[in-house]
XYZ file of C-alpha atoms in Angstrom:
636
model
C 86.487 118.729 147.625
C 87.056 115.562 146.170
C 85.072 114.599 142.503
C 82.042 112.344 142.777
C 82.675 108.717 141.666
C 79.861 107.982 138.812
C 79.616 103.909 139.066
C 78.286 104.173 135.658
C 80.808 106.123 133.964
C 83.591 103.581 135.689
C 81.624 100.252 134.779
C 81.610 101.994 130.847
C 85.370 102.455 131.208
C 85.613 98.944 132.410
C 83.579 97.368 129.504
C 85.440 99.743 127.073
C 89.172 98.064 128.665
C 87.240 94.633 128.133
C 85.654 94.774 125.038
C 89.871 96.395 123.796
C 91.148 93.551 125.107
C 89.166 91.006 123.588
C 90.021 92.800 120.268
C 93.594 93.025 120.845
C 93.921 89.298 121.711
C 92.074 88.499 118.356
C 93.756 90.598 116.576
C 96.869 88.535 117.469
C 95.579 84.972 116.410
C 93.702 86.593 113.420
C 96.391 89.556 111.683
C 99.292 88.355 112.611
C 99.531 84.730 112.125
C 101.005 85.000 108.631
C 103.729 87.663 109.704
C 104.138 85.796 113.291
C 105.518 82.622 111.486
C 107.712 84.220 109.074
C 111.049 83.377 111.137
C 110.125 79.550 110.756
C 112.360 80.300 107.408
C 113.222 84.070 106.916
C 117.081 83.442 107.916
C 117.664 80.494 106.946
C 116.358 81.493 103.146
C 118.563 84.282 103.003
C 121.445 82.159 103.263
C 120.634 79.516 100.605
C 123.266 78.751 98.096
C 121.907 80.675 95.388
C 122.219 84.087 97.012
C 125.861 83.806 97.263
C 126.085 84.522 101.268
C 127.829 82.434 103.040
C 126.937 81.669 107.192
C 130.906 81.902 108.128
C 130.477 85.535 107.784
C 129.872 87.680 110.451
C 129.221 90.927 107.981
C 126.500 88.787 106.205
C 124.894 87.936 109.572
C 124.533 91.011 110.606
C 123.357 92.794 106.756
C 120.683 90.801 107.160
C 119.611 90.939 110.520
C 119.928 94.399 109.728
C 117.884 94.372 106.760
C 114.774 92.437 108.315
C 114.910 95.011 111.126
C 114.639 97.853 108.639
C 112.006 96.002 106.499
C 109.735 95.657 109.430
C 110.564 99.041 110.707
C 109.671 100.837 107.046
C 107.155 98.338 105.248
C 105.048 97.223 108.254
C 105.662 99.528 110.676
C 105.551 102.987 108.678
C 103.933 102.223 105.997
C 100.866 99.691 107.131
C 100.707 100.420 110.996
C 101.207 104.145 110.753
C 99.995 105.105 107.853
C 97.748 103.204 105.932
C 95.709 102.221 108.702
C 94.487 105.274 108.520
C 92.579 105.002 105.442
C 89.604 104.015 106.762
C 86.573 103.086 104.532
C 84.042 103.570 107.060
C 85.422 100.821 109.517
C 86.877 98.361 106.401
C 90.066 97.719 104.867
C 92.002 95.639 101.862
C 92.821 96.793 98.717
C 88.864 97.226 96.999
C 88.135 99.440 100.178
C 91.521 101.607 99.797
C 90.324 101.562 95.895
C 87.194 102.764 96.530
C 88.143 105.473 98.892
C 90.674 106.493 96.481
C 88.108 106.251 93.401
C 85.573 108.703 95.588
C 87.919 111.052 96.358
C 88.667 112.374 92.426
C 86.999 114.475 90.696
C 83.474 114.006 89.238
C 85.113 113.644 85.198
C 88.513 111.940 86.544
C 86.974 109.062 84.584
C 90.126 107.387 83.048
C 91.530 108.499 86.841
C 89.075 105.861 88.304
C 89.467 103.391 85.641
C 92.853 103.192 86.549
C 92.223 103.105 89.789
C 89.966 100.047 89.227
C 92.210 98.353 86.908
C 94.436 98.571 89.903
C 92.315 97.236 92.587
C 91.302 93.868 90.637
C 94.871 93.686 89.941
C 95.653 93.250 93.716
C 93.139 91.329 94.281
C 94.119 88.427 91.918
C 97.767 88.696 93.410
C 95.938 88.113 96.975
C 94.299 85.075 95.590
C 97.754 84.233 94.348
C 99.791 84.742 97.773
C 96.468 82.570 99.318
C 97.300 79.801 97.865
C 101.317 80.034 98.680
C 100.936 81.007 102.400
C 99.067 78.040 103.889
C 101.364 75.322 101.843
C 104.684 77.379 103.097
C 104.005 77.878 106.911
C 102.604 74.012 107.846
C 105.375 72.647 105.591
C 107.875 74.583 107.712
C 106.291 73.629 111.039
C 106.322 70.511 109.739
C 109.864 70.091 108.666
C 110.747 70.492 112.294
C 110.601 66.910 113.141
C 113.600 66.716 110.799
C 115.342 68.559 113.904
C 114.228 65.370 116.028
C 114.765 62.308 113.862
C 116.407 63.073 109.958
C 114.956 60.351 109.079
C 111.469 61.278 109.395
C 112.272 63.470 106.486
C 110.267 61.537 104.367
C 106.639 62.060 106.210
C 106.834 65.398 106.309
C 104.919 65.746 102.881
C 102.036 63.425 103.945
C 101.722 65.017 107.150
C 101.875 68.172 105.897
C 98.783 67.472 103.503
C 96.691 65.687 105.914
C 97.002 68.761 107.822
C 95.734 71.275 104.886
C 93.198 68.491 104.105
C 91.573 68.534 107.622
C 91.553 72.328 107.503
C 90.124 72.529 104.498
C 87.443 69.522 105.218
C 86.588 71.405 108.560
C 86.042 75.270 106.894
C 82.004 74.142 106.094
C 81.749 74.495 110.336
C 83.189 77.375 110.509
C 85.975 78.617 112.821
C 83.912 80.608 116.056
C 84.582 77.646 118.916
C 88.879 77.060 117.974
C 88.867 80.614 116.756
C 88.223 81.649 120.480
C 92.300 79.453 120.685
C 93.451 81.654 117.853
C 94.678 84.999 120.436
C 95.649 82.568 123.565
C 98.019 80.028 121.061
C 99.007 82.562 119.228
C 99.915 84.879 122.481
C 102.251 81.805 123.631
C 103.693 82.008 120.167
C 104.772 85.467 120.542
C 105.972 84.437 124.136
C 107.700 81.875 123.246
C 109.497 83.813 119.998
C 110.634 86.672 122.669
C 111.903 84.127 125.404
C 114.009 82.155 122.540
C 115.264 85.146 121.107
C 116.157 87.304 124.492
C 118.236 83.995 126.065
C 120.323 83.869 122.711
C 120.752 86.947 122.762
C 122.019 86.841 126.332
C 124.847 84.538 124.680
C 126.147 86.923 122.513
C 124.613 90.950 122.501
C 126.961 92.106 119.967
C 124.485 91.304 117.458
C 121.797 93.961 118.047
C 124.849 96.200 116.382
C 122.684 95.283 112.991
C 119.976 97.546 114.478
C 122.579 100.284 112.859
C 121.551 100.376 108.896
C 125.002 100.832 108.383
C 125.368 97.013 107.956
C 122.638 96.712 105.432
C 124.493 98.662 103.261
C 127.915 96.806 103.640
C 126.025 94.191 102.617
C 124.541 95.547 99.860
C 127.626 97.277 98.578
C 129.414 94.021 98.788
C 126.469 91.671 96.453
C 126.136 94.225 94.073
C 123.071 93.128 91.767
C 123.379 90.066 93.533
C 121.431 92.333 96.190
C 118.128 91.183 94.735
C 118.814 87.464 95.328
C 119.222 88.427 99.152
C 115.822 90.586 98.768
C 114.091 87.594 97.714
C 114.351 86.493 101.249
C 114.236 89.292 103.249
C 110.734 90.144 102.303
C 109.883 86.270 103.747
C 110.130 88.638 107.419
C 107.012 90.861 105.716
C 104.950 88.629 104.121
C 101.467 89.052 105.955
C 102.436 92.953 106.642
C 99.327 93.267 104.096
C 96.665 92.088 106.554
C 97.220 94.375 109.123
C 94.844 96.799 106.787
C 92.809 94.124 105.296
C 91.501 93.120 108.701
C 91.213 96.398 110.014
C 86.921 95.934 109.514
C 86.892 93.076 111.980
C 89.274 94.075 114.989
C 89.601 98.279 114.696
C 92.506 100.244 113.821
C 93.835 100.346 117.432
C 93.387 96.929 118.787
C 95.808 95.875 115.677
C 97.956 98.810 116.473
C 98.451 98.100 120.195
C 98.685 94.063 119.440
C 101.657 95.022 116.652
C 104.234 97.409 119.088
C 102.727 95.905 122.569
C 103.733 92.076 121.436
C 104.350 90.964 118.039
C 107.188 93.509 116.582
C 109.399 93.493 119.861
C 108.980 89.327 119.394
C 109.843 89.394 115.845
C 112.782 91.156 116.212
C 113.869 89.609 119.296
C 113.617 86.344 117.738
C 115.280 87.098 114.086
C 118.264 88.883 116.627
C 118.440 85.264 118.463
C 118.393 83.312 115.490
C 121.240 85.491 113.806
C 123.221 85.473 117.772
C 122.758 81.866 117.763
C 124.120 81.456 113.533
C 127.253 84.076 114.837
C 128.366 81.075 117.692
C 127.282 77.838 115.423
C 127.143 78.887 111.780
C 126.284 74.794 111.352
C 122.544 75.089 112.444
C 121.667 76.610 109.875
C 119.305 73.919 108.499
C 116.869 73.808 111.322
C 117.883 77.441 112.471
C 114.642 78.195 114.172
C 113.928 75.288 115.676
C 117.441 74.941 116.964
C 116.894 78.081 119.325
C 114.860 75.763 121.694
C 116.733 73.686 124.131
C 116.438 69.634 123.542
C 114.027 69.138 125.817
C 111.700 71.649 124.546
C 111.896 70.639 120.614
C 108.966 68.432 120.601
C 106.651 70.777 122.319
C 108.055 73.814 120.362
C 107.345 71.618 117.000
C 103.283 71.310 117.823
C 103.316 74.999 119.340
C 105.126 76.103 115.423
C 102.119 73.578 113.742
C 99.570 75.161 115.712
C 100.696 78.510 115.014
C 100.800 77.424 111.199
C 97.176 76.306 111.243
C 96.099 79.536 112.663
C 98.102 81.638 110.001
C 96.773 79.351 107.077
C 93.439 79.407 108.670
C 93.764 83.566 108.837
C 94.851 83.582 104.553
C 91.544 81.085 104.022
C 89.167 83.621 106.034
C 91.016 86.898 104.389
C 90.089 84.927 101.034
C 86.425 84.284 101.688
C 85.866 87.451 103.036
C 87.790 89.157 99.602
C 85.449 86.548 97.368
C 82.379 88.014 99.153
C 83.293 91.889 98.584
C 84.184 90.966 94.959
C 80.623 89.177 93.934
C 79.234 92.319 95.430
C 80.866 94.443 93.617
C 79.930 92.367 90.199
C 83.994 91.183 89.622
C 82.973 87.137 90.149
C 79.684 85.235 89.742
C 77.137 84.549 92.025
C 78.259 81.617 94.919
C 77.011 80.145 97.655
C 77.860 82.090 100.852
C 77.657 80.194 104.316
C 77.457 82.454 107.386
C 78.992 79.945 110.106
C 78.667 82.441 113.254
C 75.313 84.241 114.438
C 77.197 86.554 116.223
C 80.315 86.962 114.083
C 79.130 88.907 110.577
C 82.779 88.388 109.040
C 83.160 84.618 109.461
C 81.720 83.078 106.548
C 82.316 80.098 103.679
C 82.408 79.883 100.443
C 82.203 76.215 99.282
C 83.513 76.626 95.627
C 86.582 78.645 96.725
C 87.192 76.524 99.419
C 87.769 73.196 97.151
C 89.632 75.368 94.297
C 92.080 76.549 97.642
C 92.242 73.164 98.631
C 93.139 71.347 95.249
C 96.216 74.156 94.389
C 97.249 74.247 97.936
C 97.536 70.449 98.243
C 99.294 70.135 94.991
C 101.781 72.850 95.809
C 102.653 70.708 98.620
C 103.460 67.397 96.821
C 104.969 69.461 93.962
C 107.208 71.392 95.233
C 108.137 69.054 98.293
C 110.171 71.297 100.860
C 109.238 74.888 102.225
C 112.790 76.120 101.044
C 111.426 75.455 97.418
C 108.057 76.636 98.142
C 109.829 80.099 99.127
C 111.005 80.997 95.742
C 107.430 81.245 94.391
C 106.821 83.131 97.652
C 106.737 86.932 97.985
C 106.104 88.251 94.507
C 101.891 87.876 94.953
C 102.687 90.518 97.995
C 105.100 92.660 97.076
C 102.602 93.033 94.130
C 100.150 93.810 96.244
C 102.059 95.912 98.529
C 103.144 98.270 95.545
C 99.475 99.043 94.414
C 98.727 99.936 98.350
C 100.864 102.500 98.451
C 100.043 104.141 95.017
C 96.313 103.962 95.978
C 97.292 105.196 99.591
C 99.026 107.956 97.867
C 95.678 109.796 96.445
C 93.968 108.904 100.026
C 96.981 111.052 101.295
C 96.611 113.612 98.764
C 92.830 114.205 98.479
C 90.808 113.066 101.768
C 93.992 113.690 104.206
C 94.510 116.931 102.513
C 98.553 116.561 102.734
C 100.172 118.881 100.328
C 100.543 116.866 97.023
C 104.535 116.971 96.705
C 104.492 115.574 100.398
C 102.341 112.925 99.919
C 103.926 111.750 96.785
C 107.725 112.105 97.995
C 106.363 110.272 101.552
C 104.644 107.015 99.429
C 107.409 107.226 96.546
C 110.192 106.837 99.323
C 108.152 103.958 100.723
C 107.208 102.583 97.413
C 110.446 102.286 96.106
C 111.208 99.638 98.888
C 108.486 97.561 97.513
C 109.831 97.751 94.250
C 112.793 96.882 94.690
C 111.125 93.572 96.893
C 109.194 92.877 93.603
C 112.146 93.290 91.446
C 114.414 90.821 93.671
C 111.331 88.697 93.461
C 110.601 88.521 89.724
C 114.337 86.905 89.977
C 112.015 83.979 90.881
C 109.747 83.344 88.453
C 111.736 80.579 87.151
C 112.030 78.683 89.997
C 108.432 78.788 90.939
C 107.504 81.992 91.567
C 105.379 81.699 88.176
C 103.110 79.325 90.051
C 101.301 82.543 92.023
C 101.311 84.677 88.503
C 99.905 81.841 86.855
C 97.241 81.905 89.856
C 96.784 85.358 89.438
C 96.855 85.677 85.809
C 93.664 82.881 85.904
C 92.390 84.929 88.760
C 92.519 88.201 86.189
C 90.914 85.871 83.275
C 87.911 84.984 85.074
C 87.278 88.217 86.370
C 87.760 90.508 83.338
C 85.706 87.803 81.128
C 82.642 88.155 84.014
C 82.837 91.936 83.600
C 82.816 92.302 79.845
C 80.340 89.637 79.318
C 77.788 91.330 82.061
C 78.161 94.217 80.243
C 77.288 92.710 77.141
C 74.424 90.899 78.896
C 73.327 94.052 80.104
C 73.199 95.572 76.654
C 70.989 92.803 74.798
C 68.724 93.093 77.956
C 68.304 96.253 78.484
C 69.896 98.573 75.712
C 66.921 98.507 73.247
C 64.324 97.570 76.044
C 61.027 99.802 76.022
C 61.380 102.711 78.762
C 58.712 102.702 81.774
C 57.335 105.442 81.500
C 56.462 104.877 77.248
C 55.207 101.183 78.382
C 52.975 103.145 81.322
C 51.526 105.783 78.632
C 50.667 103.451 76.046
C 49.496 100.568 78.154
C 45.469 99.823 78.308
C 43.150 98.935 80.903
C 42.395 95.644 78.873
C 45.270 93.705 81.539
C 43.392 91.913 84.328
C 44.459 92.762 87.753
C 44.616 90.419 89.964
C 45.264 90.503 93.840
C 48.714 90.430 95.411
C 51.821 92.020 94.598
C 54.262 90.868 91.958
C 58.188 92.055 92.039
C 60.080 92.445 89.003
C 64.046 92.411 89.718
C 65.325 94.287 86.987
C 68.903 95.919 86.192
C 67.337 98.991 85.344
C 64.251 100.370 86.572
C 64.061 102.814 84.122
C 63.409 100.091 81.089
C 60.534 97.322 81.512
C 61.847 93.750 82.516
C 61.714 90.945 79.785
C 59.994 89.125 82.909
C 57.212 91.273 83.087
C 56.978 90.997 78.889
C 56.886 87.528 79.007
C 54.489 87.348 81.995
C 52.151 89.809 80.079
C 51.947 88.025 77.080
C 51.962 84.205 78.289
C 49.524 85.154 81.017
C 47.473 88.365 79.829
C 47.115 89.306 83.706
C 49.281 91.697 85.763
C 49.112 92.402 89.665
C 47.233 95.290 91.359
C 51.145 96.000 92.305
C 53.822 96.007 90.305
C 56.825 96.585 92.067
C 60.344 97.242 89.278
C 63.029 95.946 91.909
C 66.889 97.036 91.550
C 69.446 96.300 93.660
C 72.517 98.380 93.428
C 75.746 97.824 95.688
C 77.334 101.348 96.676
C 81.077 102.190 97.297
C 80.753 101.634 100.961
C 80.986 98.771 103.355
C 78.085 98.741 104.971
C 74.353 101.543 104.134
C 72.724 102.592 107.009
C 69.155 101.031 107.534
C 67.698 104.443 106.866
C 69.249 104.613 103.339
C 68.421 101.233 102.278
C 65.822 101.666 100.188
C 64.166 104.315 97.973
C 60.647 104.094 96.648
C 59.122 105.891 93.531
C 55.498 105.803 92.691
C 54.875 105.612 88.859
C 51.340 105.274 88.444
C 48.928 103.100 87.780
C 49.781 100.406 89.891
C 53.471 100.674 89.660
C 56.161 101.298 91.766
C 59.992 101.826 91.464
C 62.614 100.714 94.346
C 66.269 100.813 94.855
C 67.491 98.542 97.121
C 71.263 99.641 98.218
C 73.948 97.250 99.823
C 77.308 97.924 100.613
C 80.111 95.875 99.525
C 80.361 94.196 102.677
C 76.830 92.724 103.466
C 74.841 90.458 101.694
C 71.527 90.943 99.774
C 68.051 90.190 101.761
C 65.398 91.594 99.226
C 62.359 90.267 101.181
C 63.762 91.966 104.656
C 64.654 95.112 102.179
C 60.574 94.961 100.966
C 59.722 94.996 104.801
C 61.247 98.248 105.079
C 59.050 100.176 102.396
C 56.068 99.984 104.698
C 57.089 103.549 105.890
C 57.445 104.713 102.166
C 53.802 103.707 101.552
C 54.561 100.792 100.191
C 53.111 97.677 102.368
C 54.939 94.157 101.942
C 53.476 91.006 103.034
C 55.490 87.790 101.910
C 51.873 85.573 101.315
C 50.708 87.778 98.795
C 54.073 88.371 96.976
C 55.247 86.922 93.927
C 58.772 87.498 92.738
C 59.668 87.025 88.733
C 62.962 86.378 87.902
C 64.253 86.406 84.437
C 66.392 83.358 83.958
C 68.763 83.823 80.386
C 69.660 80.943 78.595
C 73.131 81.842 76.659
C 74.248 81.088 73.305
C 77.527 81.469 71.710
C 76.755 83.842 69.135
C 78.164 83.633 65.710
C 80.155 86.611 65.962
C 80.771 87.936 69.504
C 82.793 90.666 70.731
C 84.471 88.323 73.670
C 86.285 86.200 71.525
C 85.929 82.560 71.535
C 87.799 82.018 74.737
C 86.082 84.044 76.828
C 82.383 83.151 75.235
C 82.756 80.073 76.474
C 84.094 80.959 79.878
C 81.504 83.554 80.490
C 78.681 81.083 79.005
C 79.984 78.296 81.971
C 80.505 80.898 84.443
C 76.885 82.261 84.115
C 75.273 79.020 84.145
C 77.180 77.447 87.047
C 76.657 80.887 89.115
C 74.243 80.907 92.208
C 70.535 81.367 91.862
C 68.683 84.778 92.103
C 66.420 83.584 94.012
C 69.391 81.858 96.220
C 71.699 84.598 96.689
C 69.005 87.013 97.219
C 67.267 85.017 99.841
C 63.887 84.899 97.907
C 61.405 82.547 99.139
C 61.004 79.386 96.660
C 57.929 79.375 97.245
C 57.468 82.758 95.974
C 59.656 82.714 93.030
C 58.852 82.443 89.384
C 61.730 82.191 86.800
C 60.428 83.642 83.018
C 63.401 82.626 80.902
C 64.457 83.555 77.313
C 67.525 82.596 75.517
C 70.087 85.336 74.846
C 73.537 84.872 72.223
C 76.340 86.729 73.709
């Protein structure tokens, strides 16, 4: 008897397929434009003068070729793809999600364990802003430099072209991205295309060269440089760079749309393409110079040159969401100051802007440009911000392994040691840079690092002259008379601690001699999680006499909405309506103070960084019409 057809079930299955598909194609014009432009200049940097290869030879062809294969193979494929992805904070990725699912996982007194562990996280997240600078500059100036193919003598507008470009994409970010973003999969699925055609018809010409699939002729190579290895590394990891995002993005698109995108398209193009560029270098060693854009026949170099651009934009345009996005989870988390936060899609919750970072990105990305001039000069500041990057992933993917996977501890550390010591040895080659420009994305970092560790030790100094000697609740609620009018409504006290009266309510007591009928001590906490179920959002303690205690909790992906988090308390017995709510905010003037235990440098810093940061009232969506700011001057 044959099985019932259920409509239902089928039209789920067929909605399922859909909704896959969408999120594969995405995932293709989101993830993997940085890693999907990387043969605009992988080969061809490999071979530059300084690394001591020369084109002529057929051995060095192929140790590369066979070294790009491998990289992709073991650092993307292995590492990112098959393992990493599945460290999965509750839907999210990047390297303060894999921290905090590897801070969780210790032991309650692993204290200096976690500190570490944090230490490491901010760490990788100034190297991202680093490499977010780099990426954007490097792939339109090598799309770019394509025309040179056409005319040589257009040589000298590639620069200006190259920064009205950036300029545009930066000037357009305050609109966000949803109407081209819905381009992003179909250009960048032509891309892929187009890299897999190229590569397969060169390959055609001379299929001796997929012999470099055989490691055996990355270690020729190797054994023939010697230390000169590391110069060669340098540009090898220019095939990986972007290998990174695959986990960072893994909140927006799902770990298996990014999975079947990666080994259904992109990795068979990549390496068909690098094996057609090195089959095409084995028959005419002189294209070298325009190597990629030399696989495309003459009468396809124009179109090939806009279809490289377009695919630059999108991988640029990929780095300056991934930054946003980082930005967003790092002010919730209390590692930068309050900014202004633009959602620019009501139906897309990641695609948002962040004004201040997007003119910073546009002012060092710009300047890179014009200052360094070419993209082969650009690439040796490239890489070292990842590889960076790439080596605290895999330590902090280590304890995942270890703790929440349950592997046995020797496996998981000979497993992520093995893979580690690849991205070592990347870092290594790169720090050969630093001289020639790779200091530019340290220096970036290094700032990056400044700002945030001055913001956390100045908070925390904050938070001590606010709150360390402040007089507890429930000594304030024993000792307090009846004398205080009440008036009617409902006043909300935002507080850092809700155990310790706010200076707010102080000042409001003693200017005003009233207080509400309702007090409400407001606190809102952001939890180790990307996103707290509706149900958990708030708690609610009654303290007597009026007053009431509540936790609001976000996770480090959403953003704060205090009067939607009040609505919610209605079931907890506490009723919210906006017309008879007033919110006090305390509002700290800062002082240097004579002796302060931030040092001079840092003072100042924190003192600018405090007064130029967003509004409460802003960035916690507060009505200003219900907000009143008590302030009170503080030395720090």
């Amino acid at each position: 008897m044959m099985p019932e057809h259920n409509p239902d079930s089928a039209a789920t299955d067929s909605r399922h397929k859909g909704a896959l598909q969408t999120l594969t194609l995405g995932a293709l014009g989101v993830v993997y434009g940085d890693i999907g432009t990387s043969p605009l200049y992988t080969v061809r940097e490999a071979f530059h003068p300084t690394g001591g290869l020369s084109v002529q030879d057929s051995t060095a062809v192929l140790g590369v070729l066979s070294l790009v294969f491998w990289a992709l193979i073991l650092t993307v494929t292995v590492k990112y793809v098959v393992l990493i992805l599945r460290a999965d904070n509750r839907g999210e990725g990047g390297v303060l999600a894999l921290a905090r699912l590897a801070s969780n996982a210790l032991p309650v007194g692993a204290i200096r364990q976690r500190s570490l562990i944090l230490l490491a996280s901010i760490v990788g997240l100034t190297l991202f802003f680093g490499d977010g600078l780099i990426t954007p500059a490097m792939t339109v100036l090598s799309a770019v430099e394509g025309i040179q193919a056409v005319q040589p003598g257009m040589k000298h507008f590639v620069v200006p072209i190259a920064v009205g470009i950036l300029t545009m994409l930066f000037l357009i970010q305050a609109r966000g991205t949803s109407r081209v973003g819905r381009l992003f999969g179909p250009i960048m699925c032509l891309w892929f295309i187009t890299l897999a055609g190229l590569g397969l018809w060169h390959i055609g010409h001379n299929p001796s060269v997929l012999k470099a699939i055989n490691p055996y002729y990355g270690f020729v190579l190797i054994e023939s440089l010697g230390w000169r290895t590391f110069i060669a590394l340098g540009a090898i990891v220019l095939a990986i760079t972007g290998g990174e995002a695959l986990y960072a993005d893994m909140g927006h698109f799902g770990r298996r749309p990014i999975r079947i995108a990666w080994f259904g398209m992109v990795l068979p193009a990549l390496l068909l393409n690098y094996f057609g560029q090195g089959a095409l270098l084995l028959r005419h060693p002189d294209v070298l110079d325009h190597l990629f854009f030399e696989l495309a026949p003459d009468w396809a170099l124009i179109p090939m040159i806009a279809l490289a651009t377009a695919a630059a934009i999108i991988a640029s345009q990929a780095v300056i969401s991934g930054v946003f996005s980082l930005t967003q989870q790092a002010i919730q988390l209390g590692l930068l100051p309050r900014m202004t936060i633009n959602h620019t899609s009501e139906t897309e919750i990641g695609q948002i802007y962040v004004p201040r970072v997007n003119w910073i990105m546009m002012v060092g990305v710009v300047t890179l440009v014009i200052g360094f001039g070419s993209s082969s000069n650009i690439a040796a500041a490239y890489g070292i911000a990842v590889t960076g990057a790439m080596t605290i992933d895999v330590g902090l993917a280590a304890i995942v392994a270890a703790l929440i996977w349950k592997w046995n501890k020797w496996t998981a550390v000979a497993v992520f040691a093995a893979l580690g010591l690849i991205d070592v040895a990347f870092f290594a080659a790169n720090a050969l840079k630093i001289p020639e420009g790779g200091w530019f994305p340290l220096a970036m970092a290094v700032g990056a690092w400044f700002v945030i560790t001055t913001w956390r030790r100045g908070r925390a100094v904050l938070y001590e002259k606010l709150h360390g000697s402040a007089m507890p609740v429930d000594l304030f609620l024993s000792t307090m008379r009846e004398a205080p009018l009440r008036v009617a409504g409902t006043a909300v006290f935002m507080t850092g601690d809700i155990n310790t009266v706010p200076l707010a309510l102080l000042h409001n007591l003693k200017h005003n001699k009233v207080l509400h009928e309702r007090i409400v001590l407001l606190q809102v906490l952001t939890v180790d999680i990307p996103r707290v179920a509706e149900l958990k959002r708030v708690e609610v303690r009654r303290l007597g006499k009026g007053f009431h205690a509540v936790v609001v909790r976000y996770g480090f992906m959403e953003q704060p909405d205090v009067p939607g988090a009040l609505s919610k308390c209605r079931v907890h017995g506490l009723a919210y309506d906006e017309m008879q709510t007033s919110f006090f905010l305390g509002r700290e003037s800062l002082l240097p103070a004579a002796r302060s235990t931030l040092g001079r440098a840092r003072q100042a810093l924190f003192i600018f960084l405090s007064t130029t940061a967003l509004a409460s009232k802003v960035f916690f969506r507060i009505p200003p019409n219900r907000a009143v700011e008590l302030g009170g001057q503080v030395e720090v």
